[in-house]
PDB file of C-alpha atoms in Angstrom:
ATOM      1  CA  UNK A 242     -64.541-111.400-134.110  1.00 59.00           C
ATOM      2  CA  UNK A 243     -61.630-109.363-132.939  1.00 73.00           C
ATOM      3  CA  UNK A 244     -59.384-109.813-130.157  1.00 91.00           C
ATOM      4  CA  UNK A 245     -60.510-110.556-126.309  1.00 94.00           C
ATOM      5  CA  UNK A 246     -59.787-109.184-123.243  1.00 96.00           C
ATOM      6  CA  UNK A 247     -60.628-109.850-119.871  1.00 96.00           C
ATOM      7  CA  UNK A 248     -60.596-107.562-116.888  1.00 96.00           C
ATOM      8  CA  UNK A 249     -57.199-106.126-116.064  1.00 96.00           C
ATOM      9  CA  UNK A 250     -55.849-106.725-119.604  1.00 96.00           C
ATOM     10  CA  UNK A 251     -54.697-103.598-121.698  1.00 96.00           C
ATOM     11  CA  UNK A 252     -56.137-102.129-124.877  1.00 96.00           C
ATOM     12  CA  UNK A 253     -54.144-100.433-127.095  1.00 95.00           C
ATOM     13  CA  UNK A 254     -54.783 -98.592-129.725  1.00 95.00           C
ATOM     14  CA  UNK A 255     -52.134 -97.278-132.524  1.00 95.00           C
ATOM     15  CA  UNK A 256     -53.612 -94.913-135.120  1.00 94.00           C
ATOM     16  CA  UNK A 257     -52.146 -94.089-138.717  1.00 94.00           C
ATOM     17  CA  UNK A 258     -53.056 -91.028-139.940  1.00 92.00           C
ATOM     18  CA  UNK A 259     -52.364 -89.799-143.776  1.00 93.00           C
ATOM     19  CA  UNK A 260     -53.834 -87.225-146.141  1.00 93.00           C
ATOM     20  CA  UNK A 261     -52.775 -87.709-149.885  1.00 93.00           C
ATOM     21  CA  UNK A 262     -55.031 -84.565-151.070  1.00 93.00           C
ATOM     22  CA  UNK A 263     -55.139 -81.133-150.683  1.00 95.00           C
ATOM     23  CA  UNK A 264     -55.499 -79.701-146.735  1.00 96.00           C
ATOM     24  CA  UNK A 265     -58.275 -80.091-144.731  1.00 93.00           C
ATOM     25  CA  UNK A 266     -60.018 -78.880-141.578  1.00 96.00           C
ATOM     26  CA  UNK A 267     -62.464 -81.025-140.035  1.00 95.00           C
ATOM     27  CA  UNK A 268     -64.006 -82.195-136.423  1.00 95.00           C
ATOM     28  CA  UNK A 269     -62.751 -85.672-134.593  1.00 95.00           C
ATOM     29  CA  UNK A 270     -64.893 -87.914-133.213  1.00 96.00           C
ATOM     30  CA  UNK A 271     -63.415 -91.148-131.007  1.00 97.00           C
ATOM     31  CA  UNK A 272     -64.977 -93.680-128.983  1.00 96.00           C
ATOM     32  CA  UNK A 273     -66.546 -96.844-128.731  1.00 96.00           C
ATOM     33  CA  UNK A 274     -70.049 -98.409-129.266  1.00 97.00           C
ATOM     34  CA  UNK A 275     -70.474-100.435-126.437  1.00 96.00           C
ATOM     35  CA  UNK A 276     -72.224-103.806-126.154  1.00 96.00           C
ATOM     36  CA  UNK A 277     -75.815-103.803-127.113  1.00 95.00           C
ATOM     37  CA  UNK A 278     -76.761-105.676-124.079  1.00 93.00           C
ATOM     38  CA  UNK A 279     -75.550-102.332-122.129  1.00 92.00           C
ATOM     39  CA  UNK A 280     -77.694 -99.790-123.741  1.00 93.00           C
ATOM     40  CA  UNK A 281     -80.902 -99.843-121.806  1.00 93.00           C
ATOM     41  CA  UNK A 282     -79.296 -99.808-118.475  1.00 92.00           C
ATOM     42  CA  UNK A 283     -77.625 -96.657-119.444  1.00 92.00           C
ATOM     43  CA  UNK A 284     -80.793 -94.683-120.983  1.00 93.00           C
ATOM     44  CA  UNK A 285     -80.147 -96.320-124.938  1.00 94.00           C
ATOM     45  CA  UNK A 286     -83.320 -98.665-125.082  1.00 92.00           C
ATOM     46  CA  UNK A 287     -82.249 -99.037-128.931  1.00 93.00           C
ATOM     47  CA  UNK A 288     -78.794-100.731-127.530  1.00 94.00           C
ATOM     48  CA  UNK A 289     -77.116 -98.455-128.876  1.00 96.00           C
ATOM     49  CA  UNK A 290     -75.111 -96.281-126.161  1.00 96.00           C
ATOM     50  CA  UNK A 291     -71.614 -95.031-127.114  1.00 97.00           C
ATOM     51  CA  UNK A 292     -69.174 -93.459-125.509  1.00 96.00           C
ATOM     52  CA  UNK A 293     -67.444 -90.581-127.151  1.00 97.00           C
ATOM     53  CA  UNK A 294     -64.140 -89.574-125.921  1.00 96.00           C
ATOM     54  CA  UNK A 295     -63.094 -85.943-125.064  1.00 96.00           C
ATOM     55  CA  UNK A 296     -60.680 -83.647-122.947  1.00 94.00           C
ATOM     56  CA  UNK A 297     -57.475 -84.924-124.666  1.00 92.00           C
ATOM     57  CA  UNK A 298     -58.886 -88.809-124.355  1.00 94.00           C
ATOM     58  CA  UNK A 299     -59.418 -88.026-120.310  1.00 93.00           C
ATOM     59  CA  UNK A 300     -63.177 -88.569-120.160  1.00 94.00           C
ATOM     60  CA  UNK A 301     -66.220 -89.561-122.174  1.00 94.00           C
ATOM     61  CA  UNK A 302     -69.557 -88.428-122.972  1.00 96.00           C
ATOM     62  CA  UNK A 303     -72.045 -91.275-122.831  1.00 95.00           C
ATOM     63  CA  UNK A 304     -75.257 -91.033-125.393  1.00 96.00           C
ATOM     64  CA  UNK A 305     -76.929 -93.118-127.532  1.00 96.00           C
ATOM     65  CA  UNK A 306     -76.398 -93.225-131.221  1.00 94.00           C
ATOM     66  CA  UNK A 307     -80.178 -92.945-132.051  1.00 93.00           C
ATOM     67  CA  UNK A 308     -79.885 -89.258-130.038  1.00 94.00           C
ATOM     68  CA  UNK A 309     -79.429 -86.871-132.552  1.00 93.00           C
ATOM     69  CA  UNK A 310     -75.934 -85.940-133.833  1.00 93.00           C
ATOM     70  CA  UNK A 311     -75.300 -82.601-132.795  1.00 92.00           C
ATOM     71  CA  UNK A 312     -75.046 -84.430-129.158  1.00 91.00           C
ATOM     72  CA  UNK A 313     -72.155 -85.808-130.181  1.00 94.00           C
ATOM     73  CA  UNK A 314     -68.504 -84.749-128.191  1.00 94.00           C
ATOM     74  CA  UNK A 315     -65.663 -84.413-131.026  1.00 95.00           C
ATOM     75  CA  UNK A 316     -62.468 -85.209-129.231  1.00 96.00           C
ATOM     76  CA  UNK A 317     -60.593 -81.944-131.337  1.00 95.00           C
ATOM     77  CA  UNK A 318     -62.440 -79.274-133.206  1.00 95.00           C
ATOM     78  CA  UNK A 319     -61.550 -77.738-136.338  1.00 96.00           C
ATOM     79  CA  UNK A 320     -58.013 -79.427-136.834  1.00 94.00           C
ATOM     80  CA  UNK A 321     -56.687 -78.746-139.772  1.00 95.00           C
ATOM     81  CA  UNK A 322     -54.592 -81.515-141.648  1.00 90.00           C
ATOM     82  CA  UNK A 323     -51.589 -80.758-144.372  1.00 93.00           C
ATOM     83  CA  UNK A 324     -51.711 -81.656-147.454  1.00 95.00           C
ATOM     84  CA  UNK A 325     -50.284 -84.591-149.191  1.00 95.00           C
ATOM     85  CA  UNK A 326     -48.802 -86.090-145.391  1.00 93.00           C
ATOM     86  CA  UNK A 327     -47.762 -90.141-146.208  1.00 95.00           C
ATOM     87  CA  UNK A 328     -49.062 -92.776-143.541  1.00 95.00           C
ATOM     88  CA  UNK A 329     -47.826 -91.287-140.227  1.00 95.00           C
ATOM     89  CA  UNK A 330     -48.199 -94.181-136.696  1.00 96.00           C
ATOM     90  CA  UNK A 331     -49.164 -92.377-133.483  1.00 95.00           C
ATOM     91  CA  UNK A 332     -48.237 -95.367-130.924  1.00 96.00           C
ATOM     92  CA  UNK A 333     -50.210 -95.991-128.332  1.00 95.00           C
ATOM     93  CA  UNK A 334     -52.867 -93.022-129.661  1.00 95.00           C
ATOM     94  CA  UNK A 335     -55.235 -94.756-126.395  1.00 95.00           C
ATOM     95  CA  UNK A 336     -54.894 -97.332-124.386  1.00 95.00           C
ATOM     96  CA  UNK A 337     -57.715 -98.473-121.621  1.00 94.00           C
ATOM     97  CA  UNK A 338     -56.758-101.061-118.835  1.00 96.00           C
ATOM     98  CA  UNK A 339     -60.633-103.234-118.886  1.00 95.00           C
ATOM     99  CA  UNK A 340     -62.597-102.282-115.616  1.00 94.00           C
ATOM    100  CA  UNK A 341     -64.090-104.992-113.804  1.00 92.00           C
ATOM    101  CA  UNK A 342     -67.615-102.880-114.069  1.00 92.00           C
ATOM    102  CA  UNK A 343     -67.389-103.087-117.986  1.00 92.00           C
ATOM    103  CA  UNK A 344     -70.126-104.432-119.366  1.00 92.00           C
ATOM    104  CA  UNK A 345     -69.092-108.246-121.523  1.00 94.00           C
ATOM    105  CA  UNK A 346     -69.694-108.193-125.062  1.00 95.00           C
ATOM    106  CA  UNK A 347     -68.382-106.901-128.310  1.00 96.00           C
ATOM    107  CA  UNK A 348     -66.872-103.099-128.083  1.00 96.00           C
ATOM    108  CA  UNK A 349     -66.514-101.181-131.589  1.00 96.00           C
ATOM    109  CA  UNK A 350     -63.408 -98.719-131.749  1.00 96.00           C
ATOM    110  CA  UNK A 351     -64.865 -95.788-133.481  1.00 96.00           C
ATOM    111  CA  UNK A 352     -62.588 -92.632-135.406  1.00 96.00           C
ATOM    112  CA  UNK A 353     -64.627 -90.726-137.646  1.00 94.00           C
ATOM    113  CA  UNK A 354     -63.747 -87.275-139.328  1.00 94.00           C
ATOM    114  CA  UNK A 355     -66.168 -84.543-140.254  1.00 94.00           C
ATOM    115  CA  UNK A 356     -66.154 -81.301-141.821  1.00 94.00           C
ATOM    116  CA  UNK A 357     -66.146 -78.399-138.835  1.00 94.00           C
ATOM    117  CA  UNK A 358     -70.017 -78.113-136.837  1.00 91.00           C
ATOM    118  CA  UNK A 359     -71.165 -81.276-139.795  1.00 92.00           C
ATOM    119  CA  UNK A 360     -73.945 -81.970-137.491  1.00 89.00           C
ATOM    120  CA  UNK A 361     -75.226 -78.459-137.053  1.00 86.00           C
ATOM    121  CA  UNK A 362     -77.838 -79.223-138.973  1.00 85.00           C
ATOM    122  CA  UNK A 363     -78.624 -82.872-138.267  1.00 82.00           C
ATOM    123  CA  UNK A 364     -76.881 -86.253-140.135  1.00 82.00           C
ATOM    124  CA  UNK A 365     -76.221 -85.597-144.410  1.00 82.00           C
ATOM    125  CA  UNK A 366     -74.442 -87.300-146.784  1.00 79.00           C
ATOM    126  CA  UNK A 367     -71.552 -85.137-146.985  1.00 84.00           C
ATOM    127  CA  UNK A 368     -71.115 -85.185-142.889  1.00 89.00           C
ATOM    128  CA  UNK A 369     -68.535 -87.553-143.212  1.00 88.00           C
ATOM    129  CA  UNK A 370     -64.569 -87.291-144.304  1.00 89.00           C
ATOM    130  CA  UNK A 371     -63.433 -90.438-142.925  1.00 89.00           C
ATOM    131  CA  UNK A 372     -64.164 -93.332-140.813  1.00 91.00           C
ATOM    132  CA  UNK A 373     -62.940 -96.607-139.247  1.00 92.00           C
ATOM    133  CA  UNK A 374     -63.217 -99.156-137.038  1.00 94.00           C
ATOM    134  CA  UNK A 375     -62.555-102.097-135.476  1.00 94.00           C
ATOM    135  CA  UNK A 376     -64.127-104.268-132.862  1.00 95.00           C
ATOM    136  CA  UNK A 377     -62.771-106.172-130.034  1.00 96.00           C
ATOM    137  CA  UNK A 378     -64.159-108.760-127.099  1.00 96.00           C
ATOM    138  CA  UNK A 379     -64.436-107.965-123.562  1.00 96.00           C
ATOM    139  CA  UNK A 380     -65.065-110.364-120.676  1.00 93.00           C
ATOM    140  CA  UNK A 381     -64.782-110.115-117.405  1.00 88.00           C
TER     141      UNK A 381
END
């Protein structure tokens, strides 16, 4: 169980960022799978509707994770990271003030790193670079 929040209360997230190998260019992906509960109201039946964050974290594109991957928004495209950069803190990365409308439940932060257009060609092992996450509580 991760922290809780109730309507009105701030989220913040702080992101640290490192790369101890050799350069690398890849896609961003950031968002947040939203409460299972939630999914069939918004066309996920599964449960599983996520919200993927895009235009500089200013909007979202709402799908479901079942949908196939090339739906997916990346936040950034082809970024390319140095090599060998140490453990680097970008404060307050996001931050989302909890709507009243928010569905209550469990939300799972989401920041995943592909290689450029991974999901071209559907979901494979090698698709993914990094990942995290980290889940928090939300009610209203």
């Amino acid at each position: 169980m991760g922290p809780s929040f109730r309507t009105g209360d701030t989220l913040q997230v702080d992101l640290t960022v490192s790369n101890p190998g050799p350069a690398l260019v890849v896609d961003a992906f950031f968002g947040l799978v939203l409460p299972p509960a939630s999914g069939p109201a918004l066309g996920c039946p599964n449960g599983d509707a996520v919200a993927f964050f895009v235009n500089n974290l200013t909007a979202f594109s709402l799908t479901c994770l079942s949908a196939p991957p090339q739906s997916f928004a990346p936040l950034a495209q082809s970024v390319t990271f140095p090599a060998n950069v140490a453990p680097v803190t970008i404060l307050n990365f996001f931050s989302l003030t909890w709507p009243a409308v928010a569905p209550a439940g469990t939300y799972t932060l989401f920041l995943f790193l592909t290689p450029p257009a991974a999901f071209a060609d559907g979901f494979g092992p090698d698709d993914l670079t990094a990942l995290t996450t980290a889940s928090v509580d939300f009610a209203p």
